[in-house]
PDB file of C-alpha atoms in Angstrom:
ATOM      1  CA  MET A  29     -34.320 -30.518   5.861  1.00  0.00           C
ATOM      2  CA  LYS A  30     -35.430 -32.152   2.621  1.00  0.00           C
ATOM      3  CA  LYS A  31     -31.801 -32.410   1.530  1.00  0.00           C
ATOM      4  CA  PHE A  32     -30.893 -34.303   4.704  1.00  0.00           C
ATOM      5  CA  LEU A  33     -33.869 -36.623   4.343  1.00  0.00           C
ATOM      6  CA  VAL A  34     -32.786 -37.488   0.817  1.00  0.00           C
ATOM      7  CA  PHE A  35     -29.213 -37.916   2.006  1.00  0.00           C
ATOM      8  CA  ALA A  36     -30.328 -40.191   4.843  1.00  0.00           C
ATOM      9  CA  LEU A  37     -32.458 -42.313   2.549  1.00  0.00           C
ATOM     10  CA  GLY A  38     -29.561 -42.746   0.138  1.00  0.00           C
ATOM     11  CA  ALA A  39     -27.224 -43.557   2.988  1.00  0.00           C
ATOM     12  CA  SER A  40     -29.625 -46.167   4.327  1.00  0.00           C
ATOM     13  CA  MET A  41     -29.950 -47.891   0.977  1.00  0.00           C
ATOM     14  CA  LEU A  42     -26.219 -47.848   0.374  1.00  0.00           C
ATOM     15  CA  GLY A  43     -25.552 -49.018   3.893  1.00  0.00           C
ATOM     16  CA  GLY A  44     -27.852 -51.994   3.430  1.00  0.00           C
ATOM     17  CA  ALA A  45     -26.221 -52.864   0.134  1.00  0.00           C
ATOM     18  CA  MET A  46     -22.769 -52.714   1.686  1.00  0.00           C
ATOM     19  CA  SER A  47     -23.858 -54.895   4.567  1.00  0.00           C
ATOM     20  CA  CYS A  48     -25.230 -57.525   2.236  1.00  0.00           C
ATOM     21  CA  SER A  49     -22.372 -57.420  -0.188  1.00  0.00           C
ATOM     22  CA  ASN A  50     -19.388 -57.962   2.084  1.00  0.00           C
ATOM     23  CA  GLY A  51     -20.725 -58.714   5.538  1.00  0.00           C
ATOM     24  CA  THR A  52     -17.750 -57.090   7.311  1.00  0.00           C
ATOM     25  CA  SER A  53     -18.183 -55.692  10.825  1.00  0.00           C
ATOM     26  CA  ASN A  54     -17.218 -52.213   9.609  1.00  0.00           C
ATOM     27  CA  SER A  55     -20.158 -51.957   7.215  1.00  0.00           C
ATOM     28  CA  PRO A  56     -23.101 -49.810   8.366  1.00  0.00           C
ATOM     29  CA  LYS A  57     -26.112 -52.057   9.026  1.00  0.00           C
ATOM     30  CA  THR A  58     -28.820 -49.629  10.194  1.00  0.00           C
ATOM     31  CA  LEU A  59     -30.083 -46.179   9.318  1.00  0.00           C
ATOM     32  CA  ASP A  60     -28.247 -44.713  12.310  1.00  0.00           C
ATOM     33  CA  ASP A  61     -25.070 -46.543  11.321  1.00  0.00           C
ATOM     34  CA  SER A  62     -25.388 -45.284   7.749  1.00  0.00           C
ATOM     35  CA  LEU A  63     -25.933 -41.693   8.801  1.00  0.00           C
ATOM     36  CA  SER A  64     -23.021 -41.851  11.213  1.00  0.00           C
ATOM     37  CA  TYR A  65     -20.846 -43.531   8.598  1.00  0.00           C
ATOM     38  CA  TYR A  66     -21.442 -40.963   5.894  1.00  0.00           C
ATOM     39  CA  PHE A  67     -21.351 -37.914   8.134  1.00  0.00           C
ATOM     40  CA  GLY A  68     -18.208 -39.192   9.839  1.00  0.00           C
ATOM     41  CA  SER A  69     -16.564 -40.025   6.524  1.00  0.00           C
ATOM     42  CA  LEU A  70     -17.567 -36.636   5.102  1.00  0.00           C
ATOM     43  CA  TYR A  71     -16.012 -34.731   7.997  1.00  0.00           C
ATOM     44  CA  GLY A  72     -12.954 -36.977   7.975  1.00  0.00           C
ATOM     45  CA  THR A  73     -12.431 -36.179   4.316  1.00  0.00           C
ATOM     46  CA  MET A  74     -12.890 -32.448   5.005  1.00  0.00           C
ATOM     47  CA  VAL A  75     -10.294 -32.595   7.781  1.00  0.00           C
ATOM     48  CA  LYS A  76      -7.807 -34.304   5.459  1.00  0.00           C
ATOM     49  CA  GLN A  77      -8.379 -31.836   2.644  1.00  0.00           C
ATOM     50  CA  GLN A  78      -8.671 -28.612   4.621  1.00  0.00           C
ATOM     51  CA  ILE A  79      -6.552 -29.093   7.736  1.00  0.00           C
ATOM     52  CA  ILE A  80      -4.023 -31.903   7.403  1.00  0.00           C
ATOM     53  CA  ALA A  81      -3.018 -30.887   3.877  1.00  0.00           C
ATOM     54  CA  ARG A  82      -2.106 -27.366   5.127  1.00  0.00           C
ATOM     55  CA  ASP A  83      -0.598 -28.252   8.508  1.00  0.00           C
ATOM     56  CA  SER A  84       2.619 -30.266   8.526  1.00  0.00           C
ATOM     57  CA  SER A  85       2.551 -30.351  12.350  1.00  0.00           C
ATOM     58  CA  PHE A  86      -0.929 -31.921  12.502  1.00  0.00           C
ATOM     59  CA  ASN A  87      -1.198 -34.438  15.362  1.00  0.00           C
ATOM     60  CA  GLU A  88      -3.924 -37.035  14.788  1.00  0.00           C
ATOM     61  CA  SER A  89      -4.088 -38.147  18.435  1.00  0.00           C
ATOM     62  CA  ASP A  90      -4.445 -34.604  19.802  1.00  0.00           C
ATOM     63  CA  PHE A  91      -7.052 -33.783  17.189  1.00  0.00           C
ATOM     64  CA  ALA A  92      -9.094 -36.924  17.861  1.00  0.00           C
ATOM     65  CA  SER A  93      -8.989 -36.558  21.655  1.00  0.00           C
ATOM     66  CA  ASN A  94     -10.244 -32.971  21.476  1.00  0.00           C
ATOM     67  CA  VAL A  95     -13.040 -33.894  19.091  1.00  0.00           C
ATOM     68  CA  LYS A  96     -14.064 -36.675  21.457  1.00  0.00           C
ATOM     69  CA  LEU A  97     -13.866 -34.301  24.443  1.00  0.00           C
ATOM     70  CA  VAL A  98     -16.335 -31.870  22.874  1.00  0.00           C
ATOM     71  CA  MET A  99     -18.651 -34.556  21.537  1.00  0.00           C
ATOM     72  CA  GLY A 100     -18.776 -36.251  24.931  1.00  0.00           C
ATOM     73  CA  ALA A 101     -19.927 -33.106  26.704  1.00  0.00           C
ATOM     74  CA  ASP A 102     -23.367 -32.526  28.222  1.00  0.00           C
ATOM     75  CA  THR A 103     -25.881 -31.811  25.448  1.00  0.00           C
ATOM     76  CA  SER A 104     -28.331 -29.722  27.493  1.00  0.00           C
ATOM     77  CA  SER A 105     -29.120 -26.361  25.888  1.00  0.00           C
ATOM     78  CA  SER A 106     -26.953 -24.280  28.243  1.00  0.00           C
ATOM     79  CA  SER A 107     -24.002 -26.661  27.933  1.00  0.00           C
ATOM     80  CA  VAL A 108     -24.189 -26.700  24.158  1.00  0.00           C
ATOM     81  CA  ALA A 109     -24.420 -22.886  24.119  1.00  0.00           C
ATOM     82  CA  GLY A 110     -21.338 -22.740  26.353  1.00  0.00           C
ATOM     83  CA  LEU A 111     -19.440 -25.045  24.002  1.00  0.00           C
ATOM     84  CA  GLN A 112     -20.464 -22.958  21.021  1.00  0.00           C
ATOM     85  CA  VAL A 113     -19.397 -19.667  22.609  1.00  0.00           C
ATOM     86  CA  GLY A 114     -16.169 -21.221  23.849  1.00  0.00           C
ATOM     87  CA  MET A 115     -15.312 -22.433  20.352  1.00  0.00           C
ATOM     88  CA  GLN A 116     -16.221 -19.046  18.881  1.00  0.00           C
ATOM     89  CA  LEU A 117     -13.938 -17.258  21.345  1.00  0.00           C
ATOM     90  CA  LEU A 118     -11.123 -19.697  20.639  1.00  0.00           C
ATOM     91  CA  MET A 119     -11.531 -19.355  16.860  1.00  0.00           C
ATOM     92  CA  THR A 120     -11.596 -15.557  17.212  1.00  0.00           C
ATOM     93  CA  ALA A 121      -8.277 -15.735  19.052  1.00  0.00           C
ATOM     94  CA  VAL A 122      -6.812 -18.064  16.424  1.00  0.00           C
ATOM     95  CA  GLN A 123      -7.984 -15.868  13.544  1.00  0.00           C
ATOM     96  CA  LEU A 124      -6.580 -12.721  15.162  1.00  0.00           C
ATOM     97  CA  ARG A 125      -3.238 -14.432  15.610  1.00  0.00           C
ATOM     98  CA  GLN A 126      -3.148 -15.711  12.038  1.00  0.00           C
ATOM     99  CA  ALA A 127      -4.608 -12.713  10.193  1.00  0.00           C
ATOM    100  CA  GLU A 128      -3.542  -9.769  12.360  1.00  0.00           C
ATOM    101  CA  ASN A 129      -0.576 -11.159  14.318  1.00  0.00           C
ATOM    102  CA  VAL A 130      -2.375 -10.139  17.521  1.00  0.00           C
ATOM    103  CA  GLU A 131      -2.290 -12.478  20.520  1.00  0.00           C
ATOM    104  CA  LEU A 132      -5.227 -12.564  22.961  1.00  0.00           C
ATOM    105  CA  ASN A 133      -4.857 -13.693  26.575  1.00  0.00           C
ATOM    106  CA  LEU A 134      -7.383 -16.550  26.753  1.00  0.00           C
ATOM    107  CA  ASP A 135      -7.501 -16.610  30.570  1.00  0.00           C
ATOM    108  CA  LYS A 136      -8.365 -12.905  30.716  1.00  0.00           C
ATOM    109  CA  LEU A 137     -10.809 -13.294  27.845  1.00  0.00           C
ATOM    110  CA  TYR A 138     -12.690 -15.945  29.823  1.00  0.00           C
ATOM    111  CA  LYS A 139     -12.424 -13.926  33.057  1.00  0.00           C
ATOM    112  CA  TYR A 140     -14.133 -10.819  31.657  1.00  0.00           C
ATOM    113  CA  MET A 141     -16.754 -12.783  29.755  1.00  0.00           C
ATOM    114  CA  ASN A 142     -17.702 -14.678  32.911  1.00  0.00           C
ATOM    115  CA  GLN A 143     -17.624 -11.471  34.960  1.00  0.00           C
ATOM    116  CA  THR A 144     -20.063  -9.821  32.557  1.00  0.00           C
ATOM    117  CA  ILE A 145     -22.422 -12.807  32.594  1.00  0.00           C
ATOM    118  CA  LYS A 146     -22.624 -12.796  36.391  1.00  0.00           C
ATOM    119  CA  SER A 147     -23.033  -9.036  36.794  1.00  0.00           C
ATOM    120  CA  ASP A 148     -26.195  -6.989  36.370  1.00  0.00           C
ATOM    121  CA  THR A 149     -24.276  -3.738  35.899  1.00  0.00           C
ATOM    122  CA  ASN A 150     -21.010  -4.634  34.170  1.00  0.00           C
ATOM    123  CA  VAL A 151     -22.432  -4.493  30.653  1.00  0.00           C
ATOM    124  CA  VAL A 152     -20.877  -2.470  27.815  1.00  0.00           C
ATOM    125  CA  ASP A 153     -22.582  -0.971  24.794  1.00  0.00           C
ATOM    126  CA  MET A 154     -21.918  -3.425  21.949  1.00  0.00           C
ATOM    127  CA  ASN A 155     -21.196  -0.750  19.328  1.00  0.00           C
ATOM    128  CA  THR A 156     -18.794   0.987  21.700  1.00  0.00           C
ATOM    129  CA  ALA A 157     -17.061  -2.307  22.494  1.00  0.00           C
ATOM    130  CA  GLN A 158     -16.637  -3.159  18.805  1.00  0.00           C
ATOM    131  CA  MET A 159     -15.136   0.258  18.034  1.00  0.00           C
ATOM    132  CA  GLN A 160     -12.785  -0.008  21.005  1.00  0.00           C
ATOM    133  CA  ILE A 161     -11.719  -3.512  19.949  1.00  0.00           C
ATOM    134  CA  GLN A 162     -10.832  -2.259  16.461  1.00  0.00           C
ATOM    135  CA  ARG A 163      -8.938   0.718  17.900  1.00  0.00           C
ATOM    136  CA  LEU A 164      -6.998  -1.432  20.356  1.00  0.00           C
ATOM    137  CA  ILE A 165      -6.103  -3.967  17.659  1.00  0.00           C
ATOM    138  CA  GLU A 166      -4.621  -1.125  15.610  1.00  0.00           C
ATOM    139  CA  VAL A 167      -2.692   0.144  18.650  1.00  0.00           C
ATOM    140  CA  LYS A 168      -1.390  -3.344  19.460  1.00  0.00           C
ATOM    141  CA  LYS A 169      -0.293  -3.890  15.854  1.00  0.00           C
ATOM    142  CA  SER A 170       1.481  -0.513  15.849  1.00  0.00           C
ATOM    143  CA  GLN A 171       3.551  -1.720  18.815  1.00  0.00           C
ATOM    144  CA  SER A 172       4.844  -4.814  17.036  1.00  0.00           C
ATOM    145  CA  PRO A 173       8.668  -4.932  16.630  1.00  0.00           C
ATOM    146  CA  GLU A 174       8.383  -4.700  12.827  1.00  0.00           C
ATOM    147  CA  ALA A 175       6.041  -1.702  12.905  1.00  0.00           C
ATOM    148  CA  LEU A 176       8.210   0.138  15.438  1.00  0.00           C
ATOM    149  CA  LYS A 177      11.358  -0.573  13.423  1.00  0.00           C
ATOM    150  CA  ASN A 178       9.758   0.665  10.213  1.00  0.00           C
ATOM    151  CA  VAL A 179       8.721   3.939  11.889  1.00  0.00           C
ATOM    152  CA  LYS A 180      12.244   4.448  13.254  1.00  0.00           C
ATOM    153  CA  ASP A 181      13.887   3.578   9.930  1.00  0.00           C
ATOM    154  CA  GLY A 182      11.542   5.928   8.060  1.00  0.00           C
ATOM    155  CA  GLU A 183      12.244   8.817  10.420  1.00  0.00           C
ATOM    156  CA  GLU A 184      16.005   8.296  10.165  1.00  0.00           C
ATOM    157  CA  TYR A 185      15.833   8.038   6.379  1.00  0.00           C
ATOM    158  CA  LEU A 186      13.823  11.257   6.052  1.00  0.00           C
ATOM    159  CA  ALA A 187      16.101  13.125   8.466  1.00  0.00           C
ATOM    160  CA  ALA A 188      19.123  12.115   6.369  1.00  0.00           C
ATOM    161  CA  GLN A 189      17.398  13.196   3.136  1.00  0.00           C
ATOM    162  CA  MET A 190      16.411  16.570   4.602  1.00  0.00           C
ATOM    163  CA  ALA A 191      19.901  17.156   5.951  1.00  0.00           C
ATOM    164  CA  ALA A 192      21.288  16.590   2.464  1.00  0.00           C
ATOM    165  CA  ASP A 193      18.576  18.515   0.614  1.00  0.00           C
ATOM    166  CA  PRO A 194      17.082  21.693   2.159  1.00  0.00           C
ATOM    167  CA  GLU A 195      14.449  21.852  -0.601  1.00  0.00           C
ATOM    168  CA  ILE A 196      12.510  19.022   1.061  1.00  0.00           C
ATOM    169  CA  LYS A 197       9.589  20.445   3.038  1.00  0.00           C
ATOM    170  CA  VAL A 198       7.228  18.864   5.559  1.00  0.00           C
ATOM    171  CA  THR A 199       3.513  19.587   5.927  1.00  0.00           C
ATOM    172  CA  GLU A 200       1.615  19.728   9.206  1.00  0.00           C
ATOM    173  CA  SER A 201       0.409  16.129   8.715  1.00  0.00           C
ATOM    174  CA  GLY A 202       3.959  14.809   8.390  1.00  0.00           C
ATOM    175  CA  LEU A 203       4.054  14.419   4.597  1.00  0.00           C
ATOM    176  CA  ALA A 204       7.454  15.427   3.188  1.00  0.00           C
ATOM    177  CA  TYR A 205       7.821  16.590  -0.385  1.00  0.00           C
ATOM    178  CA  LYS A 206      10.203  18.166  -2.867  1.00  0.00           C
ATOM    179  CA  VAL A 207       9.083  20.225  -5.832  1.00  0.00           C
ATOM    180  CA  ILE A 208      10.945  19.205  -8.971  1.00  0.00           C
ATOM    181  CA  LYS A 209       8.697  21.259 -11.228  1.00  0.00           C
ATOM    182  CA  GLU A 210       5.605  23.321 -10.544  1.00  0.00           C
ATOM    183  CA  GLY A 211       2.602  23.008 -12.852  1.00  0.00           C
ATOM    184  CA  ASP A 212       0.331  25.570 -14.423  1.00  0.00           C
ATOM    185  CA  GLY A 213      -3.198  26.616 -13.569  1.00  0.00           C
ATOM    186  CA  ASN A 214      -5.400  25.695 -10.635  1.00  0.00           C
ATOM    187  CA  LYS A 215      -4.443  23.036  -8.138  1.00  0.00           C
ATOM    188  CA  PHE A 216      -6.271  19.737  -8.345  1.00  0.00           C
ATOM    189  CA  ILE A 217      -9.341  19.071  -6.223  1.00  0.00           C
ATOM    190  CA  THR A 218     -10.551  15.813  -4.715  1.00  0.00           C
ATOM    191  CA  SER A 219     -13.108  15.086  -7.444  1.00  0.00           C
ATOM    192  CA  ASP A 220     -10.684  15.549 -10.377  1.00  0.00           C
ATOM    193  CA  ARG A 221      -9.725  12.577 -12.505  1.00  0.00           C
ATOM    194  CA  ILE A 222      -5.991  13.124 -12.844  1.00  0.00           C
ATOM    195  CA  ASN A 223      -3.518  11.596 -15.292  1.00  0.00           C
ATOM    196  CA  VAL A 224      -0.545  10.547 -13.158  1.00  0.00           C
ATOM    197  CA  ILE A 225       2.858   9.097 -14.030  1.00  0.00           C
ATOM    198  CA  TYR A 226       4.488   7.668 -10.915  1.00  0.00           C
ATOM    199  CA  THR A 227       7.033   5.301  -9.423  1.00  0.00           C
ATOM    200  CA  GLY A 228       6.800   4.078  -5.834  1.00  0.00           C
ATOM    201  CA  THR A 229       9.772   2.755  -3.856  1.00  0.00           C
ATOM    202  CA  LEU A 230      10.623   1.787  -0.293  1.00  0.00           C
ATOM    203  CA  ILE A 231      13.423   3.510   1.601  1.00  0.00           C
ATOM    204  CA  ASP A 232      15.811   0.745   0.532  1.00  0.00           C
ATOM    205  CA  GLY A 233      15.158   1.636  -3.107  1.00  0.00           C
ATOM    206  CA  LYS A 234      12.985  -1.386  -3.864  1.00  0.00           C
ATOM    207  CA  GLU A 235      10.272  -0.520  -6.393  1.00  0.00           C
ATOM    208  CA  PHE A 236       6.814  -1.781  -5.383  1.00  0.00           C
ATOM    209  CA  ASP A 237       4.623   0.008  -7.940  1.00  0.00           C
ATOM    210  CA  SER A 238       4.992   2.025 -11.122  1.00  0.00           C
ATOM    211  CA  SER A 239       2.932   3.323 -14.012  1.00  0.00           C
ATOM    212  CA  LYS A 240       5.878   2.341 -16.259  1.00  0.00           C
ATOM    213  CA  GLY A 241       6.114   5.808 -17.718  1.00  0.00           C
ATOM    214  CA  GLU A 242       2.488   5.798 -18.868  1.00  0.00           C
ATOM    215  CA  ALA A 243      -0.171   8.024 -17.370  1.00  0.00           C
ATOM    216  CA  ARG A 244      -2.808   6.337 -15.238  1.00  0.00           C
ATOM    217  CA  THR A 245      -6.016   8.093 -14.349  1.00  0.00           C
ATOM    218  CA  PHE A 246      -7.493   8.178 -10.864  1.00  0.00           C
ATOM    219  CA  THR A 247      -8.935  10.583  -8.300  1.00  0.00           C
ATOM    220  CA  PRO A 248      -7.190  11.820  -5.147  1.00  0.00           C
ATOM    221  CA  ALA A 249     -10.013  10.202  -3.158  1.00  0.00           C
ATOM    222  CA  GLY A 250      -8.883   6.765  -4.301  1.00  0.00           C
ATOM    223  CA  VAL A 251      -5.288   6.761  -3.007  1.00  0.00           C
ATOM    224  CA  VAL A 252      -3.573   6.621   0.402  1.00  0.00           C
ATOM    225  CA  PRO A 253      -3.836   9.841   2.470  1.00  0.00           C
ATOM    226  CA  GLY A 254      -0.263  11.019   1.875  1.00  0.00           C
ATOM    227  CA  PHE A 255      -0.530  10.570  -1.883  1.00  0.00           C
ATOM    228  CA  LYS A 256      -3.873  12.386  -1.850  1.00  0.00           C
ATOM    229  CA  GLU A 257      -2.406  15.314   0.068  1.00  0.00           C
ATOM    230  CA  GLY A 258       0.492  15.502  -2.369  1.00  0.00           C
ATOM    231  CA  LEU A 259      -1.772  15.510  -5.433  1.00  0.00           C
ATOM    232  CA  LEU A 260      -3.904  18.299  -3.984  1.00  0.00           C
ATOM    233  CA  MET A 261      -0.776  20.485  -3.724  1.00  0.00           C
ATOM    234  CA  MET A 262      -0.039  19.978  -7.425  1.00  0.00           C
ATOM    235  CA  SER A 263      -1.279  21.502 -10.693  1.00  0.00           C
ATOM    236  CA  PRO A 264      -1.298  20.093 -14.239  1.00  0.00           C
ATOM    237  CA  GLY A 265       2.256  19.632 -15.483  1.00  0.00           C
ATOM    238  CA  ALA A 266       3.849  19.399 -12.011  1.00  0.00           C
ATOM    239  CA  GLU A 267       6.427  16.919 -10.745  1.00  0.00           C
ATOM    240  CA  TYR A 268       6.986  16.218  -7.045  1.00  0.00           C
ATOM    241  CA  ILE A 269       8.777  13.682  -4.902  1.00  0.00           C
ATOM    242  CA  LEU A 270       6.584  12.572  -1.992  1.00  0.00           C
ATOM    243  CA  TYR A 271       7.992  11.030   1.190  1.00  0.00           C
ATOM    244  CA  ILE A 272       4.956   9.412   2.794  1.00  0.00           C
ATOM    245  CA  PRO A 273       5.290   8.158   6.403  1.00  0.00           C
ATOM    246  CA  GLY A 274       3.569   4.881   7.228  1.00  0.00           C
ATOM    247  CA  LYS A 275       0.709   6.548   9.105  1.00  0.00           C
ATOM    248  CA  LEU A 276      -0.219   8.369   5.861  1.00  0.00           C
ATOM    249  CA  ALA A 277       0.366   5.303   3.671  1.00  0.00           C
ATOM    250  CA  TYR A 278      -0.770   1.747   4.435  1.00  0.00           C
ATOM    251  CA  GLY A 279      -0.533   2.133   8.215  1.00  0.00           C
ATOM    252  CA  VAL A 280      -0.104  -0.758  10.601  1.00  0.00           C
ATOM    253  CA  ASN A 281      -1.585  -3.252   8.125  1.00  0.00           C
ATOM    254  CA  GLY A 282       0.929  -2.540   5.387  1.00  0.00           C
ATOM    255  CA  SER A 283       0.356  -4.154   2.011  1.00  0.00           C
ATOM    256  CA  PRO A 284       1.919  -7.627   2.162  1.00  0.00           C
ATOM    257  CA  GLN A 285       1.152  -8.414  -1.488  1.00  0.00           C
ATOM    258  CA  ALA A 286       3.204  -5.395  -2.541  1.00  0.00           C
ATOM    259  CA  GLY A 287       5.958  -6.147  -0.044  1.00  0.00           C
ATOM    260  CA  ILE A 288       5.069  -3.140   2.127  1.00  0.00           C
ATOM    261  CA  GLY A 289       5.487  -3.760   5.846  1.00  0.00           C
ATOM    262  CA  PRO A 290       3.496  -2.176   8.702  1.00  0.00           C
ATOM    263  CA  ASN A 291       4.060   1.583   8.999  1.00  0.00           C
ATOM    264  CA  ALA A 292       6.623   1.529   6.182  1.00  0.00           C
ATOM    265  CA  MET A 293       7.553   4.847   4.572  1.00  0.00           C
ATOM    266  CA  LEU A 294       6.892   5.154   0.830  1.00  0.00           C
ATOM    267  CA  ILE A 295       8.636   7.405  -1.691  1.00  0.00           C
ATOM    268  CA  PHE A 296       6.804   8.424  -4.852  1.00  0.00           C
ATOM    269  CA  ASN A 297       8.080  10.328  -7.847  1.00  0.00           C
ATOM    270  CA  VAL A 298       4.863  11.869  -9.198  1.00  0.00           C
ATOM    271  CA  GLN A 299       4.223  13.687 -12.459  1.00  0.00           C
ATOM    272  CA  THR A 300       0.868  15.145 -13.464  1.00  0.00           C
ATOM    273  CA  PRO A 301       0.661  15.683 -17.250  1.00  0.00           C
ATOM    274  CA  SER A 302      -1.154  18.815 -18.340  1.00  0.00           C
ATOM    275  CA  ILE A 303      -4.242  16.951 -19.606  1.00  0.00           C
ATOM    276  CA  PHE A 304      -6.760  15.905 -16.992  1.00  0.00           C
ATOM    277  CA  THR A 305     -10.512  15.435 -16.880  1.00  0.00           C
ATOM    278  CA  PRO A 306     -12.562  17.172 -14.190  1.00  0.00           C
ATOM    279  CA  VAL A 307     -15.662  15.308 -13.015  1.00  0.00           C
ATOM    280  CA  LYS A 308     -18.722  17.050 -14.468  1.00  0.00           C
TER     281      LYS A 308
END
């Protein structure tokens, strides 16, 4: 509150100075005018910097009319709360579309919210609802055309590789692997810090990650499930090729920064040099 009082005082003084200096009708002449002027100018600047600069399709008229629509609404407590919840629901839908490529049906969203408000019995446990929302988002993303195509392409690729090479085996989880060289000694465990030389590619041969021939040290607990499973089958000095289906790799989210699409299969050539450091 103190910050706003200081801001208002400064705005008032500046507003008075502007009024005296040029006398134009656009100059703020009162405290209310000054506050409105500076808050309005501040938000206008924010819109220009944060919205218009990133959106080539920005429509000033549509934007202004919607701002005016909200600001002209009833300001009673229940009305304001309704506006706030409505904007939150809308922003949730926008964020899901932008970040997760998941589209919500706004009419149905409103329908079930309103139904819950009016009912004494139709209330869900909030923790249960949140877990179900996350699960359903994952399911919906897995049904996207790109995710479905990547699963199909991965299955066809692996089938072709196995037909050409009977030494490729598949575990119960779906991880496929080929032993190039077995190691010596005990198999690794989850807590081991393992020196690993690796190269990761997509099924089209594109390399997305590599240790560049140098050993990198990490634990099986810190890698995707398929890689972890592969490491735990190996011993020091081993070399395997791992064919990791999308569900055991980066799943429906993929790894866009690495160029890995949703449910994309990954192929790793993995070597585990004989020196490794168990966690004490």
